[in-house]
Amino acid sequence: MKDSIKVTFLGPLASFSHQAAIDSFGKSDSVTLFASISFAEAFSAIQNNNADYAVIPIENSTNGSVVQTLDLLADRQGLNKDVTVCADYFLTVQHCLIIGAKPSNDNKEDSFKSINKLYTHPQAWGQCENFLGQHFRGIERQDVSSTSKAVEIVAKETSGQEAAIASKLAAEFHGALVLQEHIEDRSDNTTRFLILRNRTSERSSNIDSFLKTAAAVGDIERQKKKRKSLISFTIEHSAPGALADALSVFKKHGLNLTSINSRPSLIRPWQYIFFVECEHVPTANDETTVHLAGNIPHITPTYRKEGFADVARWISLDPDNETFIYRRFNQLGARNLLYLQSKLLAIEKQLDELDKNDALSDDMTLKDSARTWEILMDLYDDGNTDAKARMDLIVKLRAKLKEYHETMLLQSEILRLKRPHQRALDAYRHWFQKPYPVLGGQAKTSLDDASDLTVLNMSPETDYLSTFLRLHWPARPELSRDGLQNIGVFNESSISRAVALITIFVAAIVLIGPITSLYYVTNDAAKIGLVTGFTALFALSVGLMTNARRAEIFGATAA
Ligand SMILES: O=C(O)C(=O)C[C@]1(C(=O)O)C=C[C@@H](O)C=C1
């Protein structure tokens, strides 16, 4: 027997999401419906293949978008990268005011008056604003994870002081009492649900074979004719008209825009992720939406760069290139040179043996070939085996020695490269590791051994003043990969400018100071004290504010 398909929805049972799941997939042995405690949990059930489908609300005709769902679709942390939308379903949503037990008094208005706290899902408040404004102005409202959770809470409360906003079905399911039906502002109040699946899963690839009725995907004729797509992207928000240009591409391709939403990108303020839904009639060779993204000017499809591409993006972000940090492989470099050296030692020994052989030979021409290149060449051209052996060895030697010397020079360059700054290394490590290492395999360990790391840019100033300023410079915060922490980012040129200004100012004081003060001071002891003080101050400021070496400080102070 085939495994039943697993469908998840926002629980507990009897929520509107549960109703939408039953309507879409039906109730049978081939379908297992199970509740998730949040939308995020339903998304991760799909990502981890713990569910085949998830039924998630995306928008309501009265109250607009479900922002929690948009945020999960934006997937800023790359947690749900395989989650995709495969169908949608429209559910008429009728709300009721529900209490835990029968009120003592039959007068509805009196029962309303005894209620001092209301519970429901945040999406439901805005769908019942007229009713709430009329009867419950100023009454405490408590957001809960779903409408059925709200009923579960008030069902335990029998004083009639707490009420939930939810469906009639939820009231029946939890054994609660409906005080007022149809409290929604509009009789056509409808919530649209998306049906999600994991794009890598074979099992869920044919949604049509699982949907209970054609209604679950809308009018069947309409579905045959039109295809719906949800595309998310960001734009270069500083480019004038970028959004208008992006949207005009949909028109050009005959795509009817049915909705547009945006959420903050959380990369920088006032930059947005746009969600555009469009409908079009598929053609025989339908690749419209596939090519669409490439045709939108200034568009950045909001897929997250992964792995090596993501690390390369991060490394190149730093304007001072302090993050060009790589392993230097000191041990491997040393070992490679040792192998090359051993190879040359072997060639050297073979050459020595050939020399000995030629020296002891009775063949006078061969002996001469040790001294005269032309004779060696003649012998070689005549096919003399000794000369051939020597020539082959010379060619080998030439290639190996070249390789050895080139490697040596490269290695000596590499040895001159500086260690990364601890500050840059800490920021890189933090970004690389949180919430999980961005690279897999051995590359995961590439930043572990600080003593074997090198930074490729020319090291910025290493004097004490620059170091002090770097530690205290007001930095622009940038969100780390885990979305939890801010990393301080600043431009090294601001530090250089500040150091230059402070240095000029102090230099002026230590040079002009003694001249002017000696003019006014007449006492000899005070004069000696002043000269000593200013000389010490000069030596100290050169030591702290410049990267002069000891000999240079000594020389400058003596002068
Ligand atoms: O709380 C529920 O019952 C849900 O299924 C969630 C939800 C929503 O988020 O839109 C579903 C339909 C209604 O619009 C109200 C709440």
Coordinates of C-alpha atoms and ligand atoms in Angstrom, one line a residue:
M1 CA 0.0 0.0 0.0
K2 CA 1.2 3.5 -0.8
D3 CA 2.2 5.8 2.1
S4 CA -0.5 8.4 2.8
I5 CA 0.4 12.0 2.0
K6 CA 1.1 14.2 4.9
V7 CA -0.5 17.7 5.0
T8 CA 0.2 20.2 7.7
F9 CA -1.8 23.3 8.8
L10 CA -1.8 25.9 11.6
G11 CA -3.3 24.2 14.6
P12 CA -4.9 23.3 16.9
L13 CA -7.6 21.4 15.1
A14 CA -10.7 23.3 13.9
S15 CA -8.7 26.4 12.8
F16 CA -9.6 28.0 9.5
S17 CA -6.3 26.6 8.1
H18 CA -7.6 23.1 9.1
Q19 CA -10.8 23.7 7.2
A20 CA -8.9 24.8 4.2
A21 CA -6.7 21.7 4.4
I22 CA -9.8 19.4 4.6
D23 CA -11.5 21.2 1.7
S24 CA -8.4 20.9 -0.4
F25 CA -7.3 17.4 0.3
G26 CA -10.4 15.7 1.7
K27 CA -10.5 13.2 4.6
S28 CA -9.4 9.7 3.6
D29 CA -6.9 7.0 4.5
S30 CA -4.6 8.3 1.8
V31 CA -4.3 11.7 3.5
T32 CA -2.8 12.4 7.0
L33 CA -3.6 15.9 8.2
F34 CA -1.5 17.1 11.1
A35 CA -1.4 20.4 13.0
S36 CA 1.7 22.7 13.3
I37 CA 1.9 25.1 16.2
S38 CA 3.0 28.0 14.0
F39 CA 3.4 29.0 10.3
A40 CA 7.2 28.8 10.8
E41 CA 6.9 25.2 12.0
A42 CA 4.7 24.3 9.0
F43 CA 7.4 25.8 6.6
S44 CA 10.2 23.8 8.3
A45 CA 8.1 20.6 8.1
I46 CA 8.1 21.2 4.3
Q47 CA 11.8 22.1 4.2
N48 CA 12.7 18.9 6.1
N49 CA 10.3 16.7 4.2
N50 CA 8.3 15.9 7.4
A51 CA 5.2 17.0 5.5
D52 CA 4.3 16.7 1.8
Y53 CA 2.1 19.8 1.7
A54 CA 1.4 22.8 4.0
V55 CA -1.8 24.9 3.8
I56 CA -0.9 28.5 4.8
P57 CA -3.0 31.7 4.7
I58 CA -1.4 34.4 2.5
E59 CA -4.1 37.2 2.3
N60 CA -7.6 38.1 3.3
S61 CA -10.1 40.0 1.2
T62 CA -10.9 42.4 4.1
N63 CA -7.7 42.7 6.1
G64 CA -5.0 42.2 3.5
S65 CA -1.7 40.3 3.5
V66 CA -0.6 37.8 6.2
V67 CA 2.8 39.4 6.9
Q68 CA 4.1 36.4 8.9
T69 CA 3.6 34.3 5.7
L70 CA 5.3 36.9 3.5
D71 CA 8.2 37.0 5.9
L72 CA 8.6 33.3 5.8
L73 CA 8.4 33.3 2.0
A74 CA 11.1 36.1 2.0
D75 CA 13.3 33.6 3.8
R76 CA 16.0 36.1 4.7
Q77 CA 18.1 33.6 6.6
G78 CA 17.9 30.9 3.9
L79 CA 16.2 28.4 6.2
N80 CA 13.4 27.4 3.8
K81 CA 15.2 27.5 0.5
D82 CA 13.4 24.4 -1.0
V83 CA 9.8 25.6 -0.1
T84 CA 7.8 26.5 -3.1
V85 CA 4.1 27.3 -3.9
C86 CA 2.1 24.8 -6.0
A87 CA -1.5 25.8 -5.7
D88 CA -3.9 28.1 -3.8
Y89 CA -7.3 27.8 -2.2
F90 CA -10.0 30.4 -1.3
L91 CA -12.0 29.9 1.9
T92 CA -15.0 31.9 2.9
V93 CA -14.3 33.0 6.5
Q94 CA -17.2 33.5 8.8
H95 CA -16.3 34.6 12.4
C96 CA -18.3 34.0 15.6
L97 CA -18.0 35.5 19.1
I98 CA -17.5 32.5 21.3
I99 CA -17.6 32.0 25.1
G100 CA -16.8 29.1 27.4
A101 CA -20.2 28.4 28.9
K102 CA -23.9 29.4 28.6
P103 CA -24.4 33.0 30.1
S104 CA -26.6 33.3 33.2
N105 CA -28.7 35.9 31.4
D106 CA -30.3 35.5 28.0
N107 CA -29.9 39.1 27.0
K108 CA -27.1 39.2 24.5
E109 CA -26.2 42.8 25.1
D110 CA -25.7 42.1 28.8
S111 CA -23.5 39.1 27.9
F112 CA -21.4 41.3 25.7
K113 CA -21.0 43.8 28.6
S114 CA -19.6 41.1 31.0
I115 CA -16.7 40.3 28.5
N116 CA -13.5 42.1 29.5
K117 CA -10.9 40.2 27.4
L118 CA -11.0 39.0 23.8
Y119 CA -8.7 36.4 22.1
T120 CA -8.0 35.6 18.5
H121 CA -5.4 35.3 15.8
P122 CA -4.0 38.8 14.8
Q123 CA -5.4 38.4 11.3
A124 CA -9.0 38.1 12.6
W125 CA -9.2 41.5 14.4
G126 CA -9.2 43.5 11.2
Q127 CA -11.9 41.3 9.7
C128 CA -14.4 42.1 12.5
E129 CA -13.5 45.8 13.2
N130 CA -17.1 47.1 12.8
F131 CA -18.6 44.6 15.3
L132 CA -15.7 45.1 17.7
G133 CA -15.9 48.9 17.4
Q134 CA -19.6 48.8 18.1
H135 CA -19.6 46.5 21.1
F136 CA -16.1 46.1 22.5
R137 CA -14.4 49.5 22.2
G138 CA -11.5 49.7 24.7
I139 CA -11.7 46.0 25.7
E140 CA -8.4 44.2 26.1
R141 CA -7.3 42.2 23.0
Q142 CA -5.0 39.2 23.3
D143 CA -3.2 37.9 20.2
V144 CA -2.9 34.1 20.1
S145 CA -1.4 31.6 17.6
S146 CA -4.7 30.8 15.9
T147 CA -8.5 31.3 16.1
S148 CA -8.9 27.7 17.4
K149 CA -6.3 28.3 20.1
A150 CA -8.4 31.2 21.2
V151 CA -11.4 28.9 21.6
E152 CA -9.3 26.3 23.4
I153 CA -8.4 29.1 26.0
V154 CA -11.9 30.5 26.5
A155 CA -13.6 27.0 26.6
K156 CA -11.9 26.5 30.0
E157 CA -13.3 29.8 31.3
T158 CA -16.9 29.7 32.5
S159 CA -17.4 33.2 34.0
G160 CA -18.4 34.6 30.7
Q161 CA -15.7 37.3 31.0
E162 CA -13.5 36.1 28.2
A163 CA -14.5 35.5 24.5
A164 CA -12.8 34.2 21.4
I165 CA -13.2 35.1 17.7
A166 CA -13.2 32.0 15.6
S167 CA -15.3 29.7 13.5
K168 CA -18.5 27.9 14.4
L169 CA -16.6 24.6 13.8
A170 CA -14.0 25.6 16.4
A171 CA -16.7 26.3 19.0
E172 CA -18.3 22.9 18.3
F173 CA -14.9 21.2 18.4
H174 CA -14.0 22.7 21.8
G175 CA -17.4 22.4 23.3
A176 CA -17.8 26.2 23.6
L177 CA -20.8 28.4 22.9
V178 CA -21.5 30.7 20.0
L179 CA -22.8 34.0 21.4
Q180 CA -23.0 35.8 18.0
E181 CA -22.6 34.5 14.4
H182 CA -21.4 36.4 11.4
I183 CA -19.4 39.1 13.1
E184 CA -17.1 39.6 10.1
D185 CA -17.4 43.1 8.5
R186 CA -18.2 41.8 5.0
S187 CA -20.2 38.8 4.0
D188 CA -17.7 38.1 1.2
N189 CA -14.8 37.8 3.7
T190 CA -12.5 35.3 2.1
T191 CA -8.9 34.1 3.0
R192 CA -6.6 32.8 0.3
F193 CA -4.4 29.9 1.3
L194 CA -1.2 28.8 -0.5
I195 CA -0.4 25.2 -0.8
L196 CA 3.4 24.7 -0.3
R197 CA 5.6 21.7 -1.1
N198 CA 9.3 20.9 -1.2
R199 CA 10.6 21.5 -4.7
T200 CA 13.1 18.6 -4.3
S201 CA 10.4 16.1 -3.4
E202 CA 9.2 13.5 -6.0
R203 CA 6.2 12.5 -3.9
S204 CA 4.6 15.9 -3.9
S205 CA 5.4 16.8 -7.5
N206 CA 1.9 16.2 -8.9
I207 CA -0.4 18.3 -6.7
D208 CA -3.4 17.8 -9.0
S209 CA -3.5 14.1 -8.2
F210 CA -4.0 14.9 -4.5
L211 CA -6.4 17.8 -4.6
K212 CA -9.9 16.8 -3.6
T213 CA -11.9 19.0 -5.9
A214 CA -11.2 21.3 -8.8
A215 CA -12.4 24.1 -6.5
A216 CA -9.2 23.7 -4.5
V217 CA -7.3 25.1 -7.4
G218 CA -10.1 27.5 -8.5
D219 CA -12.4 27.1 -11.4
I220 CA -11.1 24.1 -13.4
E221 CA -11.6 25.8 -16.8
R222 CA -9.8 28.9 -15.5
Q223 CA -7.0 26.8 -14.3
K224 CA -6.6 25.1 -17.6
K225 CA -6.3 28.4 -19.3
K226 CA -4.3 30.4 -16.8
R227 CA -1.2 29.8 -14.9
K228 CA -0.3 31.7 -11.8
S229 CA 3.2 32.5 -10.6
L230 CA 4.6 34.2 -7.5
I231 CA 7.9 35.9 -8.0
S232 CA 9.9 37.7 -5.4
F233 CA 12.7 40.1 -6.1
T234 CA 14.5 43.2 -4.8
I235 CA 15.5 46.2 -6.9
E236 CA 18.3 48.7 -6.9
H237 CA 16.1 51.1 -4.9
S238 CA 18.4 54.1 -5.6
A239 CA 17.8 53.8 -9.4
P240 CA 15.0 56.2 -10.4
G241 CA 12.0 54.4 -11.8
A242 CA 13.5 50.9 -11.0
L243 CA 10.2 49.5 -9.7
A244 CA 8.2 50.9 -12.6
D245 CA 10.7 49.5 -15.1
A246 CA 10.5 46.1 -13.3
L247 CA 6.7 46.0 -13.5
S248 CA 6.6 47.1 -17.1
V249 CA 8.3 43.8 -18.0
F250 CA 5.3 41.8 -16.8
K251 CA 3.1 43.8 -19.2
K252 CA 5.5 43.2 -22.1
H253 CA 5.2 39.5 -21.5
G254 CA 1.4 39.5 -21.4
L255 CA 1.4 38.8 -17.7
N256 CA -1.6 40.1 -15.7
L257 CA -0.4 41.3 -12.3
T258 CA -2.9 40.1 -9.7
S259 CA -1.1 41.3 -6.5
I260 CA 2.0 43.1 -5.3
N261 CA 3.3 43.1 -1.8
S262 CA 6.4 44.2 -0.1
R263 CA 8.3 43.5 3.1
P264 CA 11.5 45.3 4.4
S265 CA 14.6 43.5 3.1
L266 CA 16.3 43.8 6.6
I267 CA 19.6 44.2 4.7
R268 CA 19.4 48.0 4.8
P269 CA 16.6 50.4 5.9
W270 CA 14.1 51.3 3.2
Q271 CA 15.0 48.5 0.8
Y272 CA 12.2 46.0 0.1
I273 CA 11.6 42.5 -1.1
F274 CA 8.7 42.6 -3.5
F275 CA 6.2 39.7 -4.1
V276 CA 4.5 39.9 -7.4
E277 CA 1.8 37.5 -8.5
C278 CA 0.8 37.2 -12.1
E279 CA -1.4 35.2 -14.3
H280 CA -0.9 34.2 -17.9
V281 CA -2.2 31.8 -20.5
P282 CA 0.5 29.1 -21.0
T283 CA 1.6 28.4 -24.6
A284 CA 2.9 25.1 -25.9
N285 CA 6.5 26.1 -25.3
D286 CA 5.8 28.1 -22.1
E287 CA 8.9 29.5 -20.5
T288 CA 7.7 33.0 -19.9
T289 CA 8.2 33.1 -16.1
V290 CA 11.6 31.4 -16.4
H291 CA 12.9 34.1 -18.6
L292 CA 11.1 36.9 -16.8
A293 CA 13.6 37.6 -14.1
G294 CA 16.4 38.0 -16.5
N295 CA 14.4 40.7 -18.4
I296 CA 13.6 42.9 -15.5
P297 CA 16.0 45.8 -15.4
H298 CA 17.8 46.5 -12.0
I299 CA 16.2 43.3 -10.7
T300 CA 17.9 41.1 -8.1
P301 CA 16.0 37.9 -7.7
T302 CA 15.9 37.4 -4.0
Y303 CA 17.4 34.0 -3.9
R304 CA 20.1 33.8 -1.3
K305 CA 23.6 33.2 -2.5
E306 CA 24.8 30.0 -1.0
G307 CA 28.1 28.5 0.1
F308 CA 31.2 29.7 -1.8
A309 CA 29.3 32.4 -3.7
D310 CA 28.0 33.8 -0.3
V311 CA 31.5 33.7 1.3
A312 CA 33.0 35.4 -1.8
R313 CA 30.3 38.1 -1.6
W314 CA 31.0 38.7 2.1
I315 CA 34.8 38.8 1.6
S316 CA 34.5 41.4 -1.2
L317 CA 32.1 43.6 0.8
D318 CA 34.8 45.3 3.0
P319 CA 35.9 48.5 1.3
D320 CA 39.4 48.1 3.0
N321 CA 39.7 44.5 1.9
E322 CA 40.7 43.4 5.4
T323 CA 38.5 40.4 4.9
F324 CA 40.6 38.8 2.2
I325 CA 41.7 36.2 4.7
Y326 CA 43.0 32.8 3.5
R327 CA 45.0 29.9 4.7
R328 CA 48.7 30.3 3.9
F329 CA 49.4 26.5 4.3
N330 CA 52.9 27.1 5.8
Q331 CA 53.5 23.4 6.4
L332 CA 52.4 22.3 3.0
G333 CA 54.5 25.1 1.4
A334 CA 57.5 23.9 3.4
R335 CA 56.8 20.3 2.5
N336 CA 56.5 21.1 -1.2
L337 CA 59.8 22.8 -1.2
L338 CA 61.4 19.8 0.6
Y339 CA 60.1 17.5 -2.1
L340 CA 61.4 19.7 -4.9
Q341 CA 64.7 20.0 -3.1
S342 CA 64.9 16.1 -2.8
K343 CA 64.2 15.8 -6.5
L344 CA 67.1 18.1 -7.2
L345 CA 69.4 16.3 -4.8
A346 CA 68.7 13.1 -6.8
I347 CA 69.5 14.8 -10.1
E348 CA 72.6 16.3 -8.6
K349 CA 73.7 12.8 -7.5
Q350 CA 73.0 11.4 -11.0
L351 CA 75.0 14.2 -12.6
D352 CA 77.9 13.4 -10.2
E353 CA 77.8 9.8 -11.3
L354 CA 77.9 10.8 -15.0
D355 CA 80.8 13.1 -14.3
K356 CA 82.7 10.2 -12.5
N357 CA 81.8 7.8 -15.4
D358 CA 83.1 10.3 -18.0
A359 CA 86.3 11.0 -16.1
L360 CA 87.1 7.3 -15.8
S361 CA 86.2 6.5 -19.4
D362 CA 88.8 5.4 -22.0
D363 CA 86.9 7.3 -24.6
M364 CA 88.8 10.6 -25.1
T365 CA 85.9 12.2 -27.0
L366 CA 83.6 11.5 -24.1
K367 CA 86.1 12.9 -21.7
D368 CA 86.3 16.1 -23.8
S369 CA 82.6 16.4 -23.9
A370 CA 82.8 17.1 -20.1
R371 CA 84.6 20.4 -21.0
T372 CA 83.2 21.3 -24.4
W373 CA 79.5 21.8 -25.1
E374 CA 79.9 21.5 -28.9
I375 CA 81.5 18.0 -28.5
L376 CA 78.7 16.9 -26.2
M377 CA 76.2 18.1 -28.8
D378 CA 78.0 16.3 -31.6
L379 CA 78.1 13.0 -29.6
Y380 CA 74.4 13.5 -28.8
D381 CA 73.6 14.0 -32.5
D382 CA 75.6 10.9 -33.4
G383 CA 73.4 8.9 -30.9
N384 CA 76.0 8.3 -28.3
T385 CA 74.2 6.8 -25.3
D386 CA 76.4 8.5 -22.6
A387 CA 75.9 11.9 -24.2
K388 CA 72.1 11.2 -24.5
A389 CA 71.9 10.3 -20.8
R390 CA 73.7 13.5 -19.9
M391 CA 71.5 15.7 -22.2
D392 CA 68.3 14.1 -20.8
L393 CA 69.4 14.8 -17.3
I394 CA 70.3 18.4 -18.1
V395 CA 66.8 19.0 -19.6
K396 CA 65.3 17.5 -16.5
L397 CA 67.5 19.6 -14.2
R398 CA 66.6 22.8 -16.1
A399 CA 62.8 22.2 -15.6
K400 CA 63.0 21.1 -12.0
L401 CA 65.4 23.9 -10.9
K402 CA 63.1 26.5 -12.5
E403 CA 60.1 25.1 -10.6
Y404 CA 62.1 25.0 -7.4
H405 CA 63.4 28.6 -7.7
E406 CA 59.9 29.9 -8.7
T407 CA 58.3 28.1 -5.8
M408 CA 61.0 29.5 -3.4
L409 CA 60.5 33.1 -4.5
L410 CA 56.7 32.7 -4.3
Q411 CA 57.0 31.2 -0.8
S412 CA 59.3 34.0 0.3
E413 CA 56.6 36.5 -0.9
I414 CA 53.9 34.6 1.0
L415 CA 56.0 34.7 4.1
R416 CA 56.1 38.4 3.9
L417 CA 52.2 38.6 3.9
K418 CA 50.8 39.9 7.2
R419 CA 48.5 38.1 9.7
P420 CA 44.9 39.3 9.6
H421 CA 43.7 41.8 12.1
Q422 CA 42.0 40.1 15.1
R423 CA 39.0 42.4 14.7
A424 CA 38.5 41.4 11.0
L425 CA 39.1 37.8 11.8
D426 CA 36.6 37.8 14.7
A427 CA 33.9 39.4 12.4
Y428 CA 34.6 36.9 9.6
R429 CA 34.5 33.9 12.0
H430 CA 31.3 35.1 13.6
W431 CA 29.6 35.6 10.2
F432 CA 31.0 32.2 8.9
Q433 CA 29.8 30.1 11.8
K434 CA 26.4 31.6 12.7
P435 CA 23.9 30.0 12.7
Y436 CA 25.7 27.1 11.0
P437 CA 29.0 27.0 9.0
V438 CA 28.4 28.5 5.6
L439 CA 30.8 26.0 3.9
G440 CA 30.8 22.3 4.3
G441 CA 33.5 19.6 4.2
Q442 CA 37.1 20.5 5.1
A443 CA 36.4 24.1 4.2
K444 CA 34.4 24.3 7.5
T445 CA 37.7 24.4 9.4
S446 CA 39.5 27.0 7.2
L447 CA 39.4 29.8 9.8
D448 CA 40.3 27.6 12.8
D449 CA 44.1 28.0 12.9
A450 CA 44.8 31.8 13.2
S451 CA 48.5 31.2 13.0
D452 CA 48.2 29.9 9.5
L453 CA 46.0 32.7 8.1
T454 CA 47.1 35.6 6.0
V455 CA 45.4 38.7 4.8
L456 CA 46.1 39.8 1.2
N457 CA 45.6 43.5 1.4
M458 CA 48.4 45.9 2.4
S459 CA 48.1 46.1 6.1
P460 CA 46.6 49.4 7.3
E461 CA 48.5 51.5 9.8
T462 CA 49.4 49.6 12.9
D463 CA 50.4 52.4 15.3
Y464 CA 48.7 52.7 18.7
L465 CA 46.6 55.7 17.8
S466 CA 45.1 54.0 14.7
T467 CA 44.4 50.9 16.7
F468 CA 42.8 52.9 19.5
L469 CA 40.6 54.8 17.0
R470 CA 39.5 51.6 15.2
L471 CA 38.3 50.1 18.5
H472 CA 36.2 53.2 19.3
W473 CA 35.2 54.5 15.9
P474 CA 31.4 54.8 15.4
A475 CA 30.6 52.0 13.0
R476 CA 27.7 51.5 10.7
P477 CA 25.8 48.4 11.9
E478 CA 25.3 45.5 9.4
L479 CA 23.2 42.5 10.1
S480 CA 25.1 39.2 10.5
R481 CA 24.1 36.0 8.7
D482 CA 22.1 34.7 11.6
G483 CA 20.1 37.9 11.5
L484 CA 20.6 38.3 15.3
Q485 CA 23.7 40.4 15.6
N486 CA 25.0 43.6 14.2
I487 CA 28.6 43.7 12.8
G488 CA 30.2 47.2 12.9
V489 CA 31.4 48.3 9.5
F490 CA 33.6 51.4 8.9
N491 CA 35.8 52.8 6.3
E492 CA 39.6 52.7 7.0
S493 CA 40.1 56.0 5.2
S494 CA 38.1 57.8 8.0
I495 CA 40.7 56.5 10.5
S496 CA 43.6 57.5 8.3
R497 CA 42.2 61.0 8.0
A498 CA 41.6 61.4 11.8
V499 CA 45.1 60.1 12.5
A500 CA 46.6 62.6 10.1
L501 CA 44.8 65.5 11.7
I502 CA 45.7 64.5 15.2
T503 CA 49.3 63.9 14.2
I504 CA 49.6 67.4 12.6
F505 CA 48.1 69.0 15.7
V506 CA 50.4 67.3 18.2
A507 CA 53.5 67.8 15.9
A508 CA 52.7 71.6 15.9
I509 CA 52.4 71.6 19.7
V510 CA 55.7 69.7 20.4
L511 CA 57.6 71.9 18.0
I512 CA 56.1 75.3 18.6
G513 CA 55.6 74.7 22.3
P514 CA 59.3 74.7 23.4
I515 CA 60.2 77.7 21.2
T516 CA 57.5 79.9 22.6
S517 CA 57.9 78.8 26.2
L518 CA 61.7 79.1 26.2
Y519 CA 61.2 82.7 25.0
Y520 CA 59.2 83.6 28.2
V521 CA 61.0 81.4 30.8
T522 CA 64.2 82.9 32.2
N523 CA 65.1 80.4 35.0
D524 CA 67.8 77.9 33.8
A525 CA 66.4 75.0 35.8
A526 CA 62.9 75.6 34.4
K527 CA 64.4 75.8 30.9
I528 CA 66.1 72.4 31.3
G529 CA 62.9 70.9 32.7
L530 CA 60.9 72.3 29.7
V531 CA 63.4 70.9 27.1
T532 CA 63.4 67.5 28.8
G533 CA 59.6 67.5 29.0
F534 CA 59.0 68.4 25.4
T535 CA 61.7 66.0 24.2
A536 CA 60.0 63.2 26.1
L537 CA 56.6 64.2 24.7
F538 CA 58.1 64.3 21.2
A539 CA 59.5 60.7 21.6
L540 CA 56.2 59.5 23.1
S541 CA 54.1 61.0 20.3
V542 CA 56.3 59.6 17.6
G543 CA 56.2 56.2 19.3
L544 CA 52.4 56.2 19.7
M545 CA 51.1 58.0 16.6
T546 CA 53.4 56.7 13.9
N547 CA 54.6 53.2 12.9
A548 CA 58.3 54.4 13.2
R549 CA 60.7 51.7 14.2
R550 CA 62.9 52.0 17.4
A551 CA 65.9 53.2 15.5
E552 CA 63.8 55.9 13.7
I553 CA 62.3 57.1 17.1
F554 CA 65.8 57.2 18.5
G555 CA 67.2 59.2 15.5
A556 CA 64.3 61.6 15.4
T557 CA 64.4 62.3 19.2
A558 CA 68.2 62.8 19.1
A559 CA 67.9 65.2 16.2
Ligands
LIG1 O1 -6.3 31.2 13.1 C1 -6.7 30.5 12.2 O2 -7.7 29.8 12.3 C2 -6.0 30.4 10.9 O3 -6.1 29.4 10.2 C3 -5.2 31.6 10.5 C4 -6.0 32.7 9.8 C5 -5.0 33.7 9.1 O4 -3.9 33.9 9.5 O5 -5.5 34.4 8.1 C6 -6.8 32.0 8.7 C7 -7.9 32.5 8.3 C8 -8.5 33.7 8.9 O6 -8.2 34.8 8.0 C9 -7.9 34.0 10.2 C10 -6.8 33.5 10.6

